[in-house]
PDB file of C-alpha atoms in Angstrom:
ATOM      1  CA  UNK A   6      -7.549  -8.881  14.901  1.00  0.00           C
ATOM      2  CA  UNK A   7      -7.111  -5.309  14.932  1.00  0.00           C
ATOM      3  CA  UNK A   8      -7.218  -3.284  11.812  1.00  0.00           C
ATOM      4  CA  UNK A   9      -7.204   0.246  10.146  1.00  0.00           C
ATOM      5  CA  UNK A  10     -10.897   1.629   9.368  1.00  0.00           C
ATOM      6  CA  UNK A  11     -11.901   4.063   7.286  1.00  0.00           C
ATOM      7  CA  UNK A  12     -14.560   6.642   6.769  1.00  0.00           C
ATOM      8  CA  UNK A  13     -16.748   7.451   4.645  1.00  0.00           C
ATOM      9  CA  UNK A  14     -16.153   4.597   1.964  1.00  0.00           C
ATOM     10  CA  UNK A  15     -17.105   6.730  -0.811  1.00  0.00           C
ATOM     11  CA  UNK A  16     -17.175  10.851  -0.828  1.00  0.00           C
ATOM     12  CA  UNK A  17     -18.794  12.412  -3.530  1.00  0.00           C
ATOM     13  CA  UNK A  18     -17.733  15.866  -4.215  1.00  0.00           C
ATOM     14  CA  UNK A  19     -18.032  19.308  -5.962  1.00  0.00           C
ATOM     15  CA  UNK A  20     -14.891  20.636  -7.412  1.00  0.00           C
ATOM     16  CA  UNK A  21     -13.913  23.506  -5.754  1.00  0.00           C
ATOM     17  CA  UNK A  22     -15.448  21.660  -2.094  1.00  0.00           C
ATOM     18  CA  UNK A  23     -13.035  20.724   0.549  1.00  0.00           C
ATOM     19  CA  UNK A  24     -13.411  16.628   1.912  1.00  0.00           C
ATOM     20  CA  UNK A  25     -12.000  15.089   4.808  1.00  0.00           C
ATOM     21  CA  UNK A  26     -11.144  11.751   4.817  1.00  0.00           C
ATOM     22  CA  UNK A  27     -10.893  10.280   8.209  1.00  0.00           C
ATOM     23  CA  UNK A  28      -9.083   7.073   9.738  1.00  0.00           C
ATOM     24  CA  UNK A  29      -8.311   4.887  12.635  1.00  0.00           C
ATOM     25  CA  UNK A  30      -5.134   3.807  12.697  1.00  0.00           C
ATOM     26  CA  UNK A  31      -4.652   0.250  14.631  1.00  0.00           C
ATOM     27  CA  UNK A  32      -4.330   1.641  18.389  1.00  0.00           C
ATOM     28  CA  UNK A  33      -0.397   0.994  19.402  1.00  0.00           C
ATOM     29  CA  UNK A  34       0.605   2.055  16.113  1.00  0.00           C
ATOM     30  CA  UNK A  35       2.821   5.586  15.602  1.00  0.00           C
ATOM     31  CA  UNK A  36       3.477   5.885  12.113  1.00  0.00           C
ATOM     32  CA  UNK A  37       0.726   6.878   9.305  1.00  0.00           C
ATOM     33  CA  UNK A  38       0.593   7.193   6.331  1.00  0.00           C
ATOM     34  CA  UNK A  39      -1.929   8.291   3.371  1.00  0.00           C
ATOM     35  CA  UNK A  40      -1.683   6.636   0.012  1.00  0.00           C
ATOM     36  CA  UNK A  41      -4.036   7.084  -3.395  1.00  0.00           C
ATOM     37  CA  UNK A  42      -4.503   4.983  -6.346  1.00  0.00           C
ATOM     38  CA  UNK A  43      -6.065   6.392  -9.269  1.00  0.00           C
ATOM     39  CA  UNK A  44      -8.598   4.141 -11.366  1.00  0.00           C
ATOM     40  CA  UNK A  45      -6.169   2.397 -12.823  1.00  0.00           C
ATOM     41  CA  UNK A  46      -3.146   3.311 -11.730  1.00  0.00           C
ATOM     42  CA  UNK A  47      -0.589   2.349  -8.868  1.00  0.00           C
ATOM     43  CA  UNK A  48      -0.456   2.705  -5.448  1.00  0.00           C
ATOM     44  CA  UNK A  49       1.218   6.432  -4.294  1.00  0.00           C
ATOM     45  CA  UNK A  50       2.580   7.522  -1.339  1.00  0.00           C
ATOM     46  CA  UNK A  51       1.296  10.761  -0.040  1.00  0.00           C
ATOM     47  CA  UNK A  52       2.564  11.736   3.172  1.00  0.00           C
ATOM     48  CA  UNK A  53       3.907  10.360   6.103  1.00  0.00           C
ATOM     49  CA  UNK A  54       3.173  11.412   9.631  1.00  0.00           C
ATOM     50  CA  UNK A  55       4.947  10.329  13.135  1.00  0.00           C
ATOM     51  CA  UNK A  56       4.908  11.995  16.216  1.00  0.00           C
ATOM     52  CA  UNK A  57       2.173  14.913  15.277  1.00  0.00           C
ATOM     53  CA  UNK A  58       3.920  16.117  12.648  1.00  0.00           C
ATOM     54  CA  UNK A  59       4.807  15.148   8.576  1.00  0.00           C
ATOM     55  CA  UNK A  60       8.035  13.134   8.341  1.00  0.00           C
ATOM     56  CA  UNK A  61       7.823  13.064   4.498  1.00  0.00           C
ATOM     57  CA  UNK A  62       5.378  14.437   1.708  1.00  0.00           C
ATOM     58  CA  UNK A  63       4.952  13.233  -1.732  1.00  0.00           C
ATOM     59  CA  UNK A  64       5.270  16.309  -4.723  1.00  0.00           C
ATOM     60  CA  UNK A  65       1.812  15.082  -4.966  1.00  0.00           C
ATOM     61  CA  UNK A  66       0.985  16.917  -1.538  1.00  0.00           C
ATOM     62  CA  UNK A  67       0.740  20.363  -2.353  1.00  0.00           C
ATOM     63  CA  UNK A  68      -0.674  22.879  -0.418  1.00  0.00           C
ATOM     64  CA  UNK A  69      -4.317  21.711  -1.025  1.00  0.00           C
ATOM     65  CA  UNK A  70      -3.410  18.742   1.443  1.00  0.00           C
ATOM     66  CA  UNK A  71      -2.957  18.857   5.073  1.00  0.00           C
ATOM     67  CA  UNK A  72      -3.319  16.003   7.717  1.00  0.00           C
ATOM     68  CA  UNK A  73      -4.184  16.237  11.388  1.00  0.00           C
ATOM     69  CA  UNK A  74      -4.429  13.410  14.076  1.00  0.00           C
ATOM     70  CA  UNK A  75      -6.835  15.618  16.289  1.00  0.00           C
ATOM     71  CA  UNK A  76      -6.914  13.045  19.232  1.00  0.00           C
ATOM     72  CA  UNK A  77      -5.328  10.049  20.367  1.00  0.00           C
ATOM     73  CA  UNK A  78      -7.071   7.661  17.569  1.00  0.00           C
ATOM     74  CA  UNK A  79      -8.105   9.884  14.066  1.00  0.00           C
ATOM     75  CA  UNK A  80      -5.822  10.561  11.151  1.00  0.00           C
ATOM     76  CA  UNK A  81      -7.722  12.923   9.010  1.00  0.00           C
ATOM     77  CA  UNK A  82      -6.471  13.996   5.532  1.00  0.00           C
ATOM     78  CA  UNK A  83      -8.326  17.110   4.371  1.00  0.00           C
ATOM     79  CA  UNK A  84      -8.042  18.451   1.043  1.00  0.00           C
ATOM     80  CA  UNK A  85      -9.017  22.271   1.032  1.00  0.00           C
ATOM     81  CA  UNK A  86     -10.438  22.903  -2.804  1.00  0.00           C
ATOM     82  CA  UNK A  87     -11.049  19.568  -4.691  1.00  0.00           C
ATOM     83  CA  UNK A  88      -9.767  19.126  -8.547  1.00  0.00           C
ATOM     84  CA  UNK A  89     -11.331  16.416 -10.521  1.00  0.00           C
ATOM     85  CA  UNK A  90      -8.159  14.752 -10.619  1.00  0.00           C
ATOM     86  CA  UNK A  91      -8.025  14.673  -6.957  1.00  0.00           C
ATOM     87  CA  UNK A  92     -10.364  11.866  -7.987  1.00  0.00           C
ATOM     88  CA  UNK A  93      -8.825   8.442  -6.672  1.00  0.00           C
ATOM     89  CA  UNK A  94      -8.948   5.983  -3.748  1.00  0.00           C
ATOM     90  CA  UNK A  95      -6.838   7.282  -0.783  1.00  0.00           C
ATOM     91  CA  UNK A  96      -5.387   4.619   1.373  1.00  0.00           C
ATOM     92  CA  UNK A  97      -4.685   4.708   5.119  1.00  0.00           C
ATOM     93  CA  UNK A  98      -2.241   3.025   6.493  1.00  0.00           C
ATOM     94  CA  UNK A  99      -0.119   2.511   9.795  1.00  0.00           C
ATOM     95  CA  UNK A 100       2.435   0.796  10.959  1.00  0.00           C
ATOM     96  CA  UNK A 101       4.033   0.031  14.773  1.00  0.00           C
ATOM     97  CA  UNK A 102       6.374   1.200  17.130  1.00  0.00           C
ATOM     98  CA  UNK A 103       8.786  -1.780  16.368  1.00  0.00           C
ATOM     99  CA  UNK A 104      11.428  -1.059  13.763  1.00  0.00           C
ATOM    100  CA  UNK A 105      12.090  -4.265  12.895  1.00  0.00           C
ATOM    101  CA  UNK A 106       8.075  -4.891  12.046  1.00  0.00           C
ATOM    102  CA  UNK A 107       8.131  -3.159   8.836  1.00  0.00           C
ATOM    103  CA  UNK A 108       4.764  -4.088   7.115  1.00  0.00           C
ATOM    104  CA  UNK A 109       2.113  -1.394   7.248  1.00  0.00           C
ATOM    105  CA  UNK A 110      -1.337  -2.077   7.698  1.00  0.00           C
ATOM    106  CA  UNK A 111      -3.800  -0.499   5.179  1.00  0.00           C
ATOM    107  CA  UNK A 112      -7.281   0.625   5.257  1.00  0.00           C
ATOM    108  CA  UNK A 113      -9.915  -0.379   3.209  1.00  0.00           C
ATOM    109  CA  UNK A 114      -9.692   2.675   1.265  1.00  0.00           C
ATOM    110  CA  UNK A 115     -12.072   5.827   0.718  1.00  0.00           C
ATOM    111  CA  UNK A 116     -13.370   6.261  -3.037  1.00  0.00           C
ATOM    112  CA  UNK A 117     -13.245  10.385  -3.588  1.00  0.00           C
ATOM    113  CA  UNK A 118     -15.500  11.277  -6.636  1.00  0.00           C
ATOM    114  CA  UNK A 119     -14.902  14.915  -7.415  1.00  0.00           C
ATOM    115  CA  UNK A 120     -17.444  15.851 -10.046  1.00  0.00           C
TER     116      UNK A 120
ATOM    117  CA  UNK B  15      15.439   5.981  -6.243  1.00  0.00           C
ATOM    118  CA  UNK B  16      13.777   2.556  -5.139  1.00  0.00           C
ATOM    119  CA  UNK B  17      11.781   1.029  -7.730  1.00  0.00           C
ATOM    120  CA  UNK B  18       9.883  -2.224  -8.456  1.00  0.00           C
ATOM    121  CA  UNK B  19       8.442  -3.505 -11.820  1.00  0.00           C
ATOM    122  CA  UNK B  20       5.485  -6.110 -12.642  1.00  0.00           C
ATOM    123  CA  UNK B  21       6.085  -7.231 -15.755  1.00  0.00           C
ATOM    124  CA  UNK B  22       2.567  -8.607 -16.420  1.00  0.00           C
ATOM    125  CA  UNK B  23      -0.843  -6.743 -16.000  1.00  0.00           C
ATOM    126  CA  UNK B  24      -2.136 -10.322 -15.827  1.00  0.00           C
ATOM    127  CA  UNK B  25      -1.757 -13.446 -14.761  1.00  0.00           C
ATOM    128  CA  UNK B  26      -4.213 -16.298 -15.920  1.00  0.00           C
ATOM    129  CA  UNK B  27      -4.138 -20.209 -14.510  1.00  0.00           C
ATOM    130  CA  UNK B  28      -6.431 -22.802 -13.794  1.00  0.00           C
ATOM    131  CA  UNK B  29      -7.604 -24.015 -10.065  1.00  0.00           C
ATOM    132  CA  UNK B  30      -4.661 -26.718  -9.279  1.00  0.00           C
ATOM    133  CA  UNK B  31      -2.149 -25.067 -10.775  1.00  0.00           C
ATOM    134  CA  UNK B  32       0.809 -23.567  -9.458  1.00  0.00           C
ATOM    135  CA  UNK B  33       1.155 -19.991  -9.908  1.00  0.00           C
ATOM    136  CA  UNK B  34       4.009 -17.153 -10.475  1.00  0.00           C
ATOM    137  CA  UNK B  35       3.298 -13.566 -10.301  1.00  0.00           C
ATOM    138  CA  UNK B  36       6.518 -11.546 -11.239  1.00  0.00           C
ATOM    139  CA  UNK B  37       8.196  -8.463  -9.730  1.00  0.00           C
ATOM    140  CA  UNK B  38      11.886  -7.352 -10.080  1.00  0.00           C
ATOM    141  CA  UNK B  39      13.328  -4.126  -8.029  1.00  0.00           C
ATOM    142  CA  UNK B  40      15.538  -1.952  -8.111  1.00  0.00           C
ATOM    143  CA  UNK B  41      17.388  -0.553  -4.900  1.00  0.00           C
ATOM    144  CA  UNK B  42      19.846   1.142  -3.486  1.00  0.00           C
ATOM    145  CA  UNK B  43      21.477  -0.656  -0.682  1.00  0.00           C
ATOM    146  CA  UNK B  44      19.307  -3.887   0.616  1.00  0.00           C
ATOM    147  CA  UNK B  45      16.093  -4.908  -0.625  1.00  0.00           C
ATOM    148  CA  UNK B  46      13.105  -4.720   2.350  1.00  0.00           C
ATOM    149  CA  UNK B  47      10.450  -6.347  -0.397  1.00  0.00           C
ATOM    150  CA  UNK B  48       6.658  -6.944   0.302  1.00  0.00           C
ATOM    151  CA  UNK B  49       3.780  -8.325  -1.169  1.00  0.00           C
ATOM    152  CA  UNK B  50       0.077  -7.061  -1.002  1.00  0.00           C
ATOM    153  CA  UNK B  51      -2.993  -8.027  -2.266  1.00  0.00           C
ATOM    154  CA  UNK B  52      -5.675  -6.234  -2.901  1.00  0.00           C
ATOM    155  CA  UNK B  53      -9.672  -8.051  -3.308  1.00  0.00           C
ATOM    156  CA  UNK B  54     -12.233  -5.968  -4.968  1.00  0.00           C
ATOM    157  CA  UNK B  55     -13.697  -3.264  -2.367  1.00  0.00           C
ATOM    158  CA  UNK B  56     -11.205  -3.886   0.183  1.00  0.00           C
ATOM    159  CA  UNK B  57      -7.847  -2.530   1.130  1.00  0.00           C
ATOM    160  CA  UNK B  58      -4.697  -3.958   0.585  1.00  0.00           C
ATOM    161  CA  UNK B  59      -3.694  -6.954   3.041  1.00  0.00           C
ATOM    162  CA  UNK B  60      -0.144  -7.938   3.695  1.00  0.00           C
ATOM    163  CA  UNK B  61       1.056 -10.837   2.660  1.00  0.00           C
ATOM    164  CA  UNK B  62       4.441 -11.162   3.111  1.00  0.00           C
ATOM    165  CA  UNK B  63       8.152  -9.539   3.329  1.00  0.00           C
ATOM    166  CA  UNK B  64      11.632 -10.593   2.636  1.00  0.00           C
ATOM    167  CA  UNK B  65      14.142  -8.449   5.179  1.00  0.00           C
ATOM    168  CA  UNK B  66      16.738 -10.909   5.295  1.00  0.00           C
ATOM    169  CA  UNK B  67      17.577 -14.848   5.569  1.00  0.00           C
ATOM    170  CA  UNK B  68      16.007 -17.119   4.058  1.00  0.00           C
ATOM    171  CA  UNK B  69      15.499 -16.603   0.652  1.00  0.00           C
ATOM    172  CA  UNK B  70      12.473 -18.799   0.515  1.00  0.00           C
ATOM    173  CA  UNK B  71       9.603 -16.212   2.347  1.00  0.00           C
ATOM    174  CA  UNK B  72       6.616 -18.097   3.359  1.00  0.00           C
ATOM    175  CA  UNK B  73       2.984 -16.014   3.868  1.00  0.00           C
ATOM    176  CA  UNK B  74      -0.458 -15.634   4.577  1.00  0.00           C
ATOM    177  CA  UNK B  75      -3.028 -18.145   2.731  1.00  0.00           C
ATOM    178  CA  UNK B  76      -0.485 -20.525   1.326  1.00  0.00           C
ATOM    179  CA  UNK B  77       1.595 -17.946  -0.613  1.00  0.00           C
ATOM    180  CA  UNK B  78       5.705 -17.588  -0.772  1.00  0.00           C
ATOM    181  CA  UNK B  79       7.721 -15.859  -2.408  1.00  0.00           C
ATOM    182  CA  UNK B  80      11.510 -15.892  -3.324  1.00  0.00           C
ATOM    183  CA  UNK B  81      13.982 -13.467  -3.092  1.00  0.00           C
ATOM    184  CA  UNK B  82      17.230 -13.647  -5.753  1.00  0.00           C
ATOM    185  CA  UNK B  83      19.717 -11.364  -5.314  1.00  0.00           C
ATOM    186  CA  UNK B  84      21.702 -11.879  -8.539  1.00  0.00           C
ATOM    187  CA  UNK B  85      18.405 -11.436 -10.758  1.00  0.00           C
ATOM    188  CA  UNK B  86      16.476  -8.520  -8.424  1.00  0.00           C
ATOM    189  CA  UNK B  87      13.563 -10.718  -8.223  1.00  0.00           C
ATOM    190  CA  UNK B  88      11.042 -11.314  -5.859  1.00  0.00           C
ATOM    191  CA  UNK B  89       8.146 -13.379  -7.196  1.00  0.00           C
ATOM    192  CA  UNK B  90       5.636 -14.252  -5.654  1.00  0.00           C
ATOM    193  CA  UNK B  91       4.138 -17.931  -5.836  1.00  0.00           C
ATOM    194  CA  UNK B  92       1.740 -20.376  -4.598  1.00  0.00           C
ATOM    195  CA  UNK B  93       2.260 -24.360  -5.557  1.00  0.00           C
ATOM    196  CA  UNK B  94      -1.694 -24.881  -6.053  1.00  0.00           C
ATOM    197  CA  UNK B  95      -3.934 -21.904  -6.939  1.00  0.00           C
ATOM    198  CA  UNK B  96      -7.659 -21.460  -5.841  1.00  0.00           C
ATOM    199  CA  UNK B  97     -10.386 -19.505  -7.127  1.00  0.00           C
ATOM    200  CA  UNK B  98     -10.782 -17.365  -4.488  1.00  0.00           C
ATOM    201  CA  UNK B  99      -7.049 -15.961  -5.146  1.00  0.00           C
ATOM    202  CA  UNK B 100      -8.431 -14.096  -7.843  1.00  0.00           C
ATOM    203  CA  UNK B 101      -7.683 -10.412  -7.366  1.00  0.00           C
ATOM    204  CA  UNK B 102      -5.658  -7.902  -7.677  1.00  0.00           C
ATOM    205  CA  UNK B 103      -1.378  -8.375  -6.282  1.00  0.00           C
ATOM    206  CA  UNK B 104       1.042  -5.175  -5.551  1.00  0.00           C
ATOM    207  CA  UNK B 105       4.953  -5.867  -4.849  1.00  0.00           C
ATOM    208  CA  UNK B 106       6.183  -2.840  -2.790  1.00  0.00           C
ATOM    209  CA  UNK B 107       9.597  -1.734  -1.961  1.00  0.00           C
ATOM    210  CA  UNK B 108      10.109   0.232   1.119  1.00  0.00           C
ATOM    211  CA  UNK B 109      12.028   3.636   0.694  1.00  0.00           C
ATOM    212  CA  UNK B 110      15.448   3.323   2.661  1.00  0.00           C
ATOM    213  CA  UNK B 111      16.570   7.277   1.921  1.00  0.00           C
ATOM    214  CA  UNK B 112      14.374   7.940   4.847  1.00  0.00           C
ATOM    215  CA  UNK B 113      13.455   6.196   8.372  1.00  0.00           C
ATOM    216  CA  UNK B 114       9.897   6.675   7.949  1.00  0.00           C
ATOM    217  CA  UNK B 115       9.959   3.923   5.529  1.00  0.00           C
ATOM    218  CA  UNK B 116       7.442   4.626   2.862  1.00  0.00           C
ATOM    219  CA  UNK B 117       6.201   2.086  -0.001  1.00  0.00           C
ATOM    220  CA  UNK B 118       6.720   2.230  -3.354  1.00  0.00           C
ATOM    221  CA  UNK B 119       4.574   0.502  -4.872  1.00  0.00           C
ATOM    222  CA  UNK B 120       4.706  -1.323  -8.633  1.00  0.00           C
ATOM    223  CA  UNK B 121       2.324  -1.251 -11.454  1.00  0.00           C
ATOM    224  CA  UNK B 122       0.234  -4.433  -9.903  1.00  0.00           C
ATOM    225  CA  UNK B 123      -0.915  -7.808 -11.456  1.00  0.00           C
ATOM    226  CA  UNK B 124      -4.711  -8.802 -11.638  1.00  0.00           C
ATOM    227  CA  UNK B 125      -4.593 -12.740 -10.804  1.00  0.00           C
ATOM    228  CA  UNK B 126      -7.608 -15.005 -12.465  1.00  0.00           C
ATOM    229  CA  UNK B 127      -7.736 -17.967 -11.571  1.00  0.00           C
ATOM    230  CA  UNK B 128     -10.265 -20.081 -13.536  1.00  0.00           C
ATOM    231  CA  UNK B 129     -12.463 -23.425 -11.944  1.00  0.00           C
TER     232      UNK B 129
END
């Protein structure tokens, strides 16, 4: 069964340090997403991506943020200068070209430590 | 704004047992409702989504849940719980004020379920 991966599985960071947090979305998918959840705390949406550019951004993604999908299969969601409170799990997820298929598929997650 | 609410951090019932894990939205316009779970270390897997029909939604690994209009509630339920359904359940709500169709997400409910 085809599913959303995620690399690495846990970052450990410098504040101050830019990460990159990569995915790969399931292959016929065209929607993507980027979700965190702080220790904790719920699920949030981020940003949403669809045909190489955002559709919708969270007040959450500032300008620290940016996502790319540099080829046909990588979602990457950089952040440029960490914050310790940038510390959270960040979620992938994606979802398919059918409308009426609304569920979206989620990674297993990245764990960002920023120390 | 869409909204959903888990009433109970936790959830506690023995092996055998049928169990009830709550969630009530709020919505503007009609409900697209989903169910997640999420085991330790792993992303969150779909397990199921009312659109519309039947109010009686029937998921992954024995789970259902049921949709009621007149009380905004969408539990989720299974009639005989296992040990290995221990972990950790999201209800999500997708965001209709856009087509990109992100998730809000509630608070969650950690489910033990004791031998």
């Amino acid at each position: 069964e085809p599913e959303v991966t995620q690399t690495p599985s846990h970052q450990v960071t410098q504040m101050g340090q830019e990460v990159i947090l990569r995915c790969v979305p399931i292959s016929n998918h065209l929607y993507f997403y980027w979700y965190r959840q702080i220790l904790g705390q719920k699920v949030e949406f981020l940003v949403s991506f669809y045909n190489n550019e955002i559709s919708e951004k969270s007040e959450i993604f500032d300008d620290q943020f940016s996502v790319e999908r540099p080829d046909g299969s990588n979602f990457t969601l950089k952040i440029r200068s960490t914050k310790l409170e940038d510390s959270a799990m960040y979620f992938c997820a994606s979802r398919g070209p059918d409308r009426a298929l609304n569920e979206q598929f989620f990674g297993p997650g990245t764990r960002l430590t920023v120390l | 704004a869409q909204s959903v609410a888990q009433p109970e951090d936790q959830v506690n019932v023995a092996e055998g047992n049928p169990l009830t894990v709550k969630c009530t939205y709020s919505v503007s316009g009609n409900p697209y409702l989903f169910w997640y779970v999420q085991y330790p270390n792993r992303g969150l897997q779909f397990l199921l989504k009312y659109i519309t029909g039947d109010n009686l939604v029937k998921g992954s690994y024995g789970f259902e849940a049921e949709f009621n209009k007149s009380q905004t509630s969408f539990h989720l339920k299974k009639p005989s719980a296992l040990v290995s359904d221990s972990a950790l359940y999201f209800c999500a709500v997708r965001d209709t004020n856009t087509g990109f169709q992100k998730l809000v997400f509630g608070t969650g409910t950690r489910l033990l379920v004791s031998p």
